PDB file of C-alpha atoms in Angstrom:
ATOM      1  CA  MET X1470     -18.952 -10.195  25.599  1.00 54.00           C
ATOM      2  CA  ASN X1471     -19.290 -11.952  28.913  1.00 67.00           C
ATOM      3  CA  GLY X1472     -17.474 -15.120  28.424  1.00 79.00           C
ATOM      4  CA  PRO X1473     -13.726 -16.211  28.935  1.00 88.00           C
ATOM      5  CA  GLU X1474     -11.408 -13.076  29.993  1.00 94.00           C
ATOM      6  CA  ILE X1475      -8.033 -12.928  28.213  1.00 97.00           C
ATOM      7  CA  HIS X1476      -5.186 -10.584  28.200  1.00 96.00           C
ATOM      8  CA  VAL X1477      -4.095  -9.069  24.877  1.00 96.00           C
ATOM      9  CA  GLU X1478      -0.883  -7.035  24.325  1.00 96.00           C
ATOM     10  CA  PHE X1479      -0.051  -5.184  20.976  1.00 96.00           C
ATOM     11  CA  ALA X1480       3.244  -4.439  19.550  1.00 96.00           C
ATOM     12  CA  PRO X1481       4.007  -0.619  19.658  1.00 95.00           C
ATOM     13  CA  GLU X1482       3.588  -0.353  15.735  1.00 95.00           C
ATOM     14  CA  LEU X1483      -0.161  -1.424  16.219  1.00 96.00           C
ATOM     15  CA  ARG X1484      -1.089   0.736  19.227  1.00 95.00           C
ATOM     16  CA  LEU X1485      -2.222   3.643  16.998  1.00 94.00           C
ATOM     17  CA  PHE X1486      -5.288   1.647  16.028  1.00 95.00           C
ATOM     18  CA  LEU X1487      -6.305   1.179  19.759  1.00 93.00           C
ATOM     19  CA  PRO X1488      -8.736   3.524  21.566  1.00 87.00           C
ATOM     20  CA  ASN X1489      -7.007   6.506  23.220  1.00 84.00           C
ATOM     21  CA  GLY X1490      -7.320   4.972  26.950  1.00 72.00           C
ATOM     22  CA  ARG X1491      -5.290   1.755  25.558  1.00 79.00           C
ATOM     23  CA  ARG X1492      -2.734   3.205  23.434  1.00 77.00           C
ATOM     24  CA  GLU X1493      -0.091   4.007  26.117  1.00 78.00           C
ATOM     25  CA  GLY X1494       0.412   0.578  27.611  1.00 84.00           C
ATOM     26  CA  GLY X1495      -0.948  -1.382  24.550  1.00 90.00           C
ATOM     27  CA  THR X1496      -2.553  -3.915  26.694  1.00 91.00           C
ATOM     28  CA  ALA X1497      -6.178  -4.997  27.416  1.00 89.00           C
ATOM     29  CA  ARG X1498      -8.241  -7.374  29.384  1.00 92.00           C
ATOM     30  CA  VAL X1499     -10.677  -8.476  27.148  1.00 93.00           C
ATOM     31  CA  ALA X1500     -13.864 -10.600  27.973  1.00 93.00           C
ATOM     32  CA  THR X1501     -14.730 -12.736  25.020  1.00 94.00           C
ATOM     33  CA  ASP X1502     -17.884 -14.734  23.992  1.00 93.00           C
ATOM     34  CA  GLY X1503     -16.355 -18.122  23.887  1.00 91.00           C
ATOM     35  CA  VAL X1504     -17.225 -18.627  20.225  1.00 94.00           C
ATOM     36  CA  SER X1505     -15.515 -15.659  18.369  1.00 95.00           C
ATOM     37  CA  THR X1506     -12.182 -16.081  16.695  1.00 97.00           C
ATOM     38  CA  LEU X1507      -8.917 -14.354  18.027  1.00 97.00           C
ATOM     39  CA  GLY X1508      -8.888 -12.618  14.806  1.00 97.00           C
ATOM     40  CA  HIS X1509     -12.519 -11.141  15.450  1.00 96.00           C
ATOM     41  CA  VAL X1510     -11.203  -9.983  18.897  1.00 96.00           C
ATOM     42  CA  VAL X1511      -8.232  -8.197  17.626  1.00 96.00           C
ATOM     43  CA  GLU X1512     -10.541  -6.404  14.934  1.00 96.00           C
ATOM     44  CA  SER X1513     -13.040  -5.554  17.698  1.00 94.00           C
ATOM     45  CA  LEU X1514     -10.330  -3.715  19.361  1.00 93.00           C
ATOM     46  CA  GLY X1515      -9.522  -1.704  16.214  1.00 94.00           C
ATOM     47  CA  VAL X1516      -6.616  -3.286  14.668  1.00 96.00           C
ATOM     48  CA  PRO X1517      -7.197  -4.333  10.826  1.00 97.00           C
ATOM     49  CA  LEU X1518      -5.891  -8.043  10.273  1.00 97.00           C
ATOM     50  CA  THR X1519      -4.016  -6.535   7.123  1.00 97.00           C
ATOM     51  CA  GLU X1520      -1.503  -5.133   9.855  1.00 98.00           C
ATOM     52  CA  VAL X1521      -1.374  -8.277  12.256  1.00 98.00           C
ATOM     53  CA  GLY X1522       1.359 -10.634  11.922  1.00 97.00           C
ATOM     54  CA  PRO X1523       2.152 -13.599  13.985  1.00 98.00           C
ATOM     55  CA  LEU X1524      -0.306 -14.278  17.089  1.00 98.00           C
ATOM     56  CA  VAL X1525       1.428 -15.575  20.172  1.00 98.00           C
ATOM     57  CA  VAL X1526      -0.754 -17.293  22.934  1.00 98.00           C
ATOM     58  CA  ASP X1527       0.868 -18.340  25.987  1.00 97.00           C
ATOM     59  CA  GLY X1528       4.271 -18.682  23.744  1.00 96.00           C
ATOM     60  CA  ARG X1529       2.899 -20.443  21.053  1.00 97.00           C
ATOM     61  CA  GLU X1530       2.010 -19.341  17.393  1.00 98.00           C
ATOM     62  CA  VAL X1531      -1.694 -19.696  16.726  1.00 98.00           C
ATOM     63  CA  PRO X1532      -3.901 -18.897  13.653  1.00 98.00           C
ATOM     64  CA  VAL X1533      -6.345 -16.061  13.467  1.00 97.00           C
ATOM     65  CA  SER X1534      -9.139 -18.780  13.678  1.00 97.00           C
ATOM     66  CA  HIS X1535      -7.934 -19.744  17.157  1.00 98.00           C
ATOM     67  CA  ILE X1536     -10.843 -19.439  19.741  1.00 96.00           C
ATOM     68  CA  PRO X1537      -9.498 -17.901  22.859  1.00 96.00           C
ATOM     69  CA  ALA X1538      -9.594 -19.629  26.114  1.00 95.00           C
ATOM     70  CA  ALA X1539      -9.926 -18.163  29.685  1.00 95.00           C
ATOM     71  CA  ALA X1540      -6.905 -16.506  31.147  1.00 95.00           C
ATOM     72  CA  GLU X1541      -4.863 -16.795  27.822  1.00 97.00           C
ATOM     73  CA  SER X1542      -2.216 -14.253  27.196  1.00 97.00           C
ATOM     74  CA  VAL X1543      -1.980 -12.891  23.685  1.00 97.00           C
ATOM     75  CA  CYS X1544       0.883 -11.054  21.991  1.00 98.00           C
ATOM     76  CA  VAL X1545      -0.309  -9.327  18.735  1.00 98.00           C
ATOM     77  CA  ARG X1546       2.695  -8.683  16.494  1.00 98.00           C
ATOM     78  CA  PRO X1547       3.067  -6.656  13.244  1.00 98.00           C
ATOM     79  CA  VAL X1548       3.367  -7.991   9.809  1.00 97.00           C
ATOM     80  CA  GLU X1549       6.985  -9.168   9.040  1.00 95.00           C
ATOM     81  CA  ARG X1550       8.796  -7.166   6.513  1.00 96.00           C
ATOM     82  CA  PRO X1551       9.433  -7.642   3.707  1.00 96.00           C
ATOM     83  CA  GLN X1552       5.752  -8.995   3.552  1.00 96.00           C
ATOM     84  CA  ARG X1553       5.157 -11.485   0.969  1.00 93.00           C
ATOM     85  CA  VAL X1554       1.871 -11.849  -0.845  1.00 93.00           C
ATOM     86  CA  PRO X1555       1.698 -15.322  -2.406  1.00 87.00           C
ATOM     87  CA  GLY X1556      -0.385 -16.260  -5.346  1.00 83.00           C
ATOM     88  CA  ALA X1557      -0.087 -13.380  -7.679  1.00 81.00           C
ATOM     89  CA  PRO X1558       2.238 -10.659  -9.043  1.00 89.00           C
ATOM     90  CA  LEU X1559       2.646  -7.948  -6.724  1.00 96.00           C
ATOM     91  CA  ARG X1560       0.874  -5.310  -7.894  1.00 97.00           C
ATOM     92  CA  PHE X1561      -1.531  -2.625  -5.895  1.00 98.00           C
ATOM     93  CA  LEU X1562      -4.713  -0.677  -5.996  1.00 98.00           C
ATOM     94  CA  LEU X1563      -4.873   2.636  -4.154  1.00 98.00           C
ATOM     95  CA  ASP X1564      -8.058   4.637  -3.161  1.00 96.00           C
ATOM     96  CA  VAL X1565      -9.068   8.105  -4.160  1.00 96.00           C
ATOM     97  CA  HIS X1566      -7.040   9.684  -1.347  1.00 96.00           C
ATOM     98  CA  LEU X1567      -3.740   8.465  -2.473  1.00 97.00           C
ATOM     99  CA  GLY X1568      -3.131   9.908  -5.871  1.00 97.00           C
ATOM    100  CA  THR X1569       0.535  11.199  -5.184  1.00 97.00           C
ATOM    101  CA  LEU X1570       1.541   7.864  -4.016  1.00 98.00           C
ATOM    102  CA  ALA X1571       0.053   6.127  -7.230  1.00 98.00           C
ATOM    103  CA  ARG X1572       1.877   8.327  -9.322  1.00 98.00           C
ATOM    104  CA  ARG X1573       5.151   7.806  -7.480  1.00 98.00           C
ATOM    105  CA  LEU X1574       4.685   4.075  -7.754  1.00 98.00           C
ATOM    106  CA  ARG X1575       4.019   4.158 -11.332  1.00 98.00           C
ATOM    107  CA  LEU X1576       7.051   6.298 -11.831  1.00 98.00           C
ATOM    108  CA  LEU X1577       9.338   3.645 -10.372  1.00 98.00           C
ATOM    109  CA  GLY X1578       7.752   1.098 -12.726  1.00 98.00           C
ATOM    110  CA  VAL X1579       5.396  -0.456  -9.997  1.00 98.00           C
ATOM    111  CA  ASP X1580       2.008  -1.870 -11.276  1.00 98.00           C
ATOM    112  CA  THR X1581      -0.316   0.453  -9.813  1.00 98.00           C
ATOM    113  CA  ALA X1582      -4.489   0.920 -10.201  1.00 98.00           C
ATOM    114  CA  TYR X1583      -5.626   3.984  -8.944  1.00 96.00           C
ATOM    115  CA  GLU X1584      -9.279   5.204  -8.682  1.00 89.00           C
ATOM    116  CA  SER X1585      -9.486   8.834  -8.947  1.00 90.00           C
ATOM    117  CA  THR X1586     -13.125   9.109  -7.796  1.00 92.00           C
ATOM    118  CA  ASP X1587     -14.730   7.718  -4.759  1.00 93.00           C
ATOM    119  CA  ILE X1588     -16.276   4.432  -5.990  1.00 95.00           C
ATOM    120  CA  GLY X1589     -17.230   2.994  -2.762  1.00 96.00           C
ATOM    121  CA  ASP X1590     -15.640   0.404  -0.416  1.00 96.00           C
ATOM    122  CA  PRO X1591     -17.478  -2.649  -1.861  1.00 97.00           C
ATOM    123  CA  ALA X1592     -16.288  -1.801  -5.506  1.00 97.00           C
ATOM    124  CA  LEU X1593     -12.849  -1.166  -4.441  1.00 97.00           C
ATOM    125  CA  ALA X1594     -12.655  -4.392  -2.524  1.00 97.00           C
ATOM    126  CA  ALA X1595     -14.202  -6.361  -5.134  1.00 97.00           C
ATOM    127  CA  ARG X1596     -11.660  -4.925  -7.766  1.00 97.00           C
ATOM    128  CA  SER X1597      -8.874  -6.002  -5.344  1.00 97.00           C
ATOM    129  CA  ALA X1598     -10.075  -9.545  -5.379  1.00 96.00           C
ATOM    130  CA  ALA X1599     -10.909  -9.599  -9.172  1.00 96.00           C
ATOM    131  CA  GLU X1600      -7.353  -8.308 -10.061  1.00 96.00           C
ATOM    132  CA  ARG X1601      -5.619  -9.680  -6.993  1.00 96.00           C
ATOM    133  CA  ARG X1602      -4.276  -6.410  -6.037  1.00 97.00           C
ATOM    134  CA  VAL X1603      -3.054  -5.315  -2.669  1.00 98.00           C
ATOM    135  CA  MET X1604      -5.392  -2.562  -1.597  1.00 98.00           C
ATOM    136  CA  LEU X1605      -3.492   0.314   0.061  1.00 98.00           C
ATOM    137  CA  SER X1606      -5.547   2.833   2.056  1.00 97.00           C
ATOM    138  CA  ARG X1607      -5.888   4.890   5.124  1.00 97.00           C
ATOM    139  CA  ASP X1608      -9.498   3.669   5.574  1.00 96.00           C
ATOM    140  CA  ARG X1609      -9.605   1.093   8.290  1.00 95.00           C
ATOM    141  CA  GLY X1610     -13.165  -0.041   7.376  1.00 95.00           C
ATOM    142  CA  LEU X1611     -12.071  -0.683   3.780  1.00 97.00           C
ATOM    143  CA  LEU X1612      -9.245  -2.910   4.913  1.00 97.00           C
ATOM    144  CA  ARG X1613     -11.666  -4.728   7.205  1.00 95.00           C
ATOM    145  CA  ARG X1614     -13.650  -5.910   4.221  1.00 96.00           C
ATOM    146  CA  ARG X1615     -13.651  -9.825   3.798  1.00 93.00           C
ATOM    147  CA  GLU X1616     -13.615  -9.700  -0.003  1.00 95.00           C
ATOM    148  CA  LEU X1617     -10.083  -8.022  -0.303  1.00 96.00           C
ATOM    149  CA  TRP X1618      -7.396  -9.954  -1.971  1.00 95.00           C
ATOM    150  CA  ALA X1619      -4.853  -8.310   0.376  1.00 96.00           C
ATOM    151  CA  GLY X1620      -4.319  -4.964   1.914  1.00 97.00           C
ATOM    152  CA  ALA X1621      -2.146  -2.518   3.934  1.00 98.00           C
ATOM    153  CA  TYR X1622      -2.729   0.528   5.939  1.00 98.00           C
ATOM    154  CA  VAL X1623      -0.828   3.630   4.669  1.00 98.00           C
ATOM    155  CA  TYR X1624       0.449   5.051   7.975  1.00 97.00           C
ATOM    156  CA  SER X1625       1.494   8.510   7.068  1.00 97.00           C
ATOM    157  CA  THR X1626      -0.145  11.292   5.312  1.00 97.00           C
ATOM    158  CA  ARG X1627       3.154  12.544   3.894  1.00 97.00           C
ATOM    159  CA  SER X1628       3.726  11.316   0.140  1.00 96.00           C
ATOM    160  CA  ASP X1629       7.369  10.735   0.882  1.00 95.00           C
ATOM    161  CA  ASP X1630       7.012   8.672   3.849  1.00 97.00           C
ATOM    162  CA  GLN X1631       3.949   6.908   2.316  1.00 98.00           C
ATOM    163  CA  LEU X1632       6.404   5.704  -0.508  1.00 97.00           C
ATOM    164  CA  ARG X1633       9.135   4.794   1.800  1.00 96.00           C
ATOM    165  CA  ASP X1634       6.784   2.731   3.925  1.00 97.00           C
ATOM    166  CA  VAL X1635       5.207   0.919   1.131  1.00 98.00           C
ATOM    167  CA  LEU X1636       8.655   0.004  -0.509  1.00 97.00           C
ATOM    168  CA  ASP X1637      10.081  -0.985   2.644  1.00 96.00           C
ATOM    169  CA  ARG X1638       7.124  -3.337   3.517  1.00 97.00           C
ATOM    170  CA  PHE X1639       6.542  -4.994   0.083  1.00 97.00           C
ATOM    171  CA  ARG X1640       9.902  -4.463  -1.577  1.00 96.00           C
ATOM    172  CA  PRO X1641       8.570  -4.567  -5.044  1.00 96.00           C
ATOM    173  CA  GLU X1642      10.642  -4.882  -8.140  1.00 95.00           C
ATOM    174  CA  LEU X1643      11.618  -1.325  -9.270  1.00 97.00           C
ATOM    175  CA  ARG X1644      11.790  -0.381 -12.937  1.00 97.00           C
ATOM    176  CA  PRO X1645      11.820   3.261 -13.224  1.00 98.00           C
ATOM    177  CA  TRP X1646      10.443   5.165 -16.224  1.00 98.00           C
ATOM    178  CA  THR X1647       8.552   2.255 -17.607  1.00 98.00           C
ATOM    179  CA  ARG X1648       5.031   2.931 -16.698  1.00 98.00           C
ATOM    180  CA  CYS X1649       2.605   6.178 -17.355  1.00 98.00           C
ATOM    181  CA  THR X1650       2.068   7.921 -14.223  1.00 98.00           C
ATOM    182  CA  ALA X1651      -1.292   9.120 -15.503  1.00 97.00           C
ATOM    183  CA  CYS X1652      -2.763   5.620 -16.540  1.00 97.00           C
ATOM    184  CA  ASN X1653      -0.378   2.988 -15.375  1.00 98.00           C
ATOM    185  CA  GLY X1654       0.278   1.609 -19.130  1.00 98.00           C
ATOM    186  CA  LEU X1655       3.524   0.624 -20.282  1.00 98.00           C
ATOM    187  CA  LEU X1656       5.710   3.197 -22.069  1.00 98.00           C
ATOM    188  CA  ARG X1657       7.663   2.817 -25.485  1.00 98.00           C
ATOM    189  CA  GLU X1658      10.202   4.887 -27.105  1.00 97.00           C
ATOM    190  CA  ALA X1659       8.391   7.296 -29.696  1.00 96.00           C
ATOM    191  CA  THR X1660       9.716   9.639 -32.302  1.00 94.00           C
ATOM    192  CA  LYS X1661       9.056  13.271 -32.052  1.00 92.00           C
ATOM    193  CA  GLU X1662       6.600  12.730 -35.239  1.00 92.00           C
ATOM    194  CA  GLU X1663       4.553  10.358 -33.398  1.00 95.00           C
ATOM    195  CA  VAL X1664       3.966  12.776 -30.577  1.00 94.00           C
ATOM    196  CA  SER X1665       3.948  16.032 -32.344  1.00 91.00           C
ATOM    197  CA  ASP X1666       0.356  16.711 -31.849  1.00 92.00           C
ATOM    198  CA  GLN X1667       1.090  16.854 -28.053  1.00 91.00           C
ATOM    199  CA  LEU X1668       4.083  19.367 -28.326  1.00 89.00           C
ATOM    200  CA  GLU X1669       4.001  23.009 -27.976  1.00 84.00           C
ATOM    201  CA  GLY X1670       6.724  25.090 -30.226  1.00 74.00           C
ATOM    202  CA  GLY X1671       9.264  25.326 -27.447  1.00 74.00           C
ATOM    203  CA  THR X1672       9.144  21.622 -26.647  1.00 77.00           C
ATOM    204  CA  GLN X1673       9.380  20.656 -30.607  1.00 80.00           C
ATOM    205  CA  ARG X1674      12.269  22.690 -30.695  1.00 80.00           C
ATOM    206  CA  SER X1675      14.232  21.909 -27.213  1.00 82.00           C
ATOM    207  CA  TYR X1676      13.556  17.863 -27.271  1.00 86.00           C
ATOM    208  CA  ASP X1677      14.182  14.987 -29.328  1.00 87.00           C
ATOM    209  CA  VAL X1678      13.847  11.811 -26.993  1.00 92.00           C
ATOM    210  CA  PHE X1679      10.386  11.009 -26.192  1.00 95.00           C
ATOM    211  CA  ALA X1680       8.395   7.924 -24.726  1.00 96.00           C
ATOM    212  CA  GLN X1681       4.754   7.292 -25.147  1.00 98.00           C
ATOM    213  CA  CYS X1682       2.123   5.283 -23.205  1.00 98.00           C
ATOM    214  CA  THR X1683       1.045   2.048 -25.027  1.00 98.00           C
ATOM    215  CA  ARG X1684      -2.540   2.487 -23.345  1.00 97.00           C
ATOM    216  CA  CYS X1685      -3.450   6.182 -23.340  1.00 97.00           C
ATOM    217  CA  GLY X1686      -1.142   7.586 -25.855  1.00 97.00           C
ATOM    218  CA  ARG X1687       0.276  10.298 -23.407  1.00 96.00           C
ATOM    219  CA  ALA X1688       3.788  11.545 -24.589  1.00 96.00           C
ATOM    220  CA  TYR X1689       6.665  11.944 -21.926  1.00 96.00           C
ATOM    221  CA  TRP X1690      10.017  13.887 -22.292  1.00 93.00           C
ATOM    222  CA  LYS X1691      12.672  15.291 -19.909  1.00 92.00           C
ATOM    223  CA  GLY X1692      10.886  18.573 -19.123  1.00 88.00           C
ATOM    224  CA  ALA X1693      10.959  21.121 -16.522  1.00 83.00           C
ATOM    225  CA  HIS X1694      10.103  18.814 -13.571  1.00 88.00           C
ATOM    226  CA  HIS X1695      12.495  15.785 -14.722  1.00 94.00           C
ATOM    227  CA  GLU X1696      15.029  16.694 -12.060  1.00 95.00           C
ATOM    228  CA  GLN X1697      12.437  16.466  -9.302  1.00 95.00           C
ATOM    229  CA  LEU X1698      11.319  13.056 -10.557  1.00 97.00           C
ATOM    230  CA  VAL X1699      15.005  11.902 -10.935  1.00 97.00           C
ATOM    231  CA  ALA X1700      15.554  12.722  -7.263  1.00 97.00           C
ATOM    232  CA  ILE X1701      12.423  10.570  -6.331  1.00 97.00           C
ATOM    233  CA  VAL X1702      13.835   7.720  -8.261  1.00 97.00           C
ATOM    234  CA  GLU X1703      17.339   7.930  -6.985  1.00 97.00           C
ATOM    235  CA  ARG X1704      16.034   7.945  -3.312  1.00 96.00           C
ATOM    236  CA  ALA X1705      14.048   4.915  -3.772  1.00 96.00           C
ATOM    237  CA  LEU X1706      17.136   2.945  -5.570  1.00 96.00           C
ATOM    238  CA  ALA X1707      19.329   4.220  -2.706  1.00 95.00           C
ATOM    239  CA  ASP X1708      17.058   2.795  -0.061  1.00 91.00           C
ATOM    240  CA  TYR X1709      16.965  -0.311  -1.998  1.00 90.00           C
ATOM    241  CA  ALA X1710      20.593  -0.611  -2.017  1.00 85.00           C
ATOM    242  CA  SER X1711      21.301   0.058   1.613  1.00 80.00           C
TER     243      SER X1711
END
């Protein structure tokens, strides 16, 4: 690019996406080509538009379609929280690397689709659009695909932090214990007889309250790991209440 030069400043939350030499100050002088949009310029510097909130040029907010002019000063802000996703019920699609996060969102009753195999970025983007799901990923290239219905970068590699961040960003309705953590289907109450083929002898003798997935048929009961799951649910609900 060798057109009008502009000054771009990124909010601290967005600087991790910038090349190493620009992260500390979060600013850049950029020569544009005179025809590319401001959204294109921001993405060319490494920041996915899924993470970009208001774009402020010389004190006024502009759309991503704005064509920069010479000497403009641009402030790139992060998405506002809680982030609203208009036009569809709030539900998510996670890529192959976010299996633990998917199970935890389902535990909380959040509609969460998950691909346990790598089906490729084009297929993930197409599913996001077809089902109107927010794509959650740590893959910046995937989040830049234009076919996406909506998307969000998962900032942490730790599942606890990932869950906390997604819940804080989107504030989905929580309905714990209503979804199958294996397939995302809805759960219903079930009798011991209905799920007896999935129970070992000790479970048969020790438990009387069961649920079953209406989609895949998997049985659930308050087994050995129940306290750990309760702790996850209680932390999420407490964060919502605070």
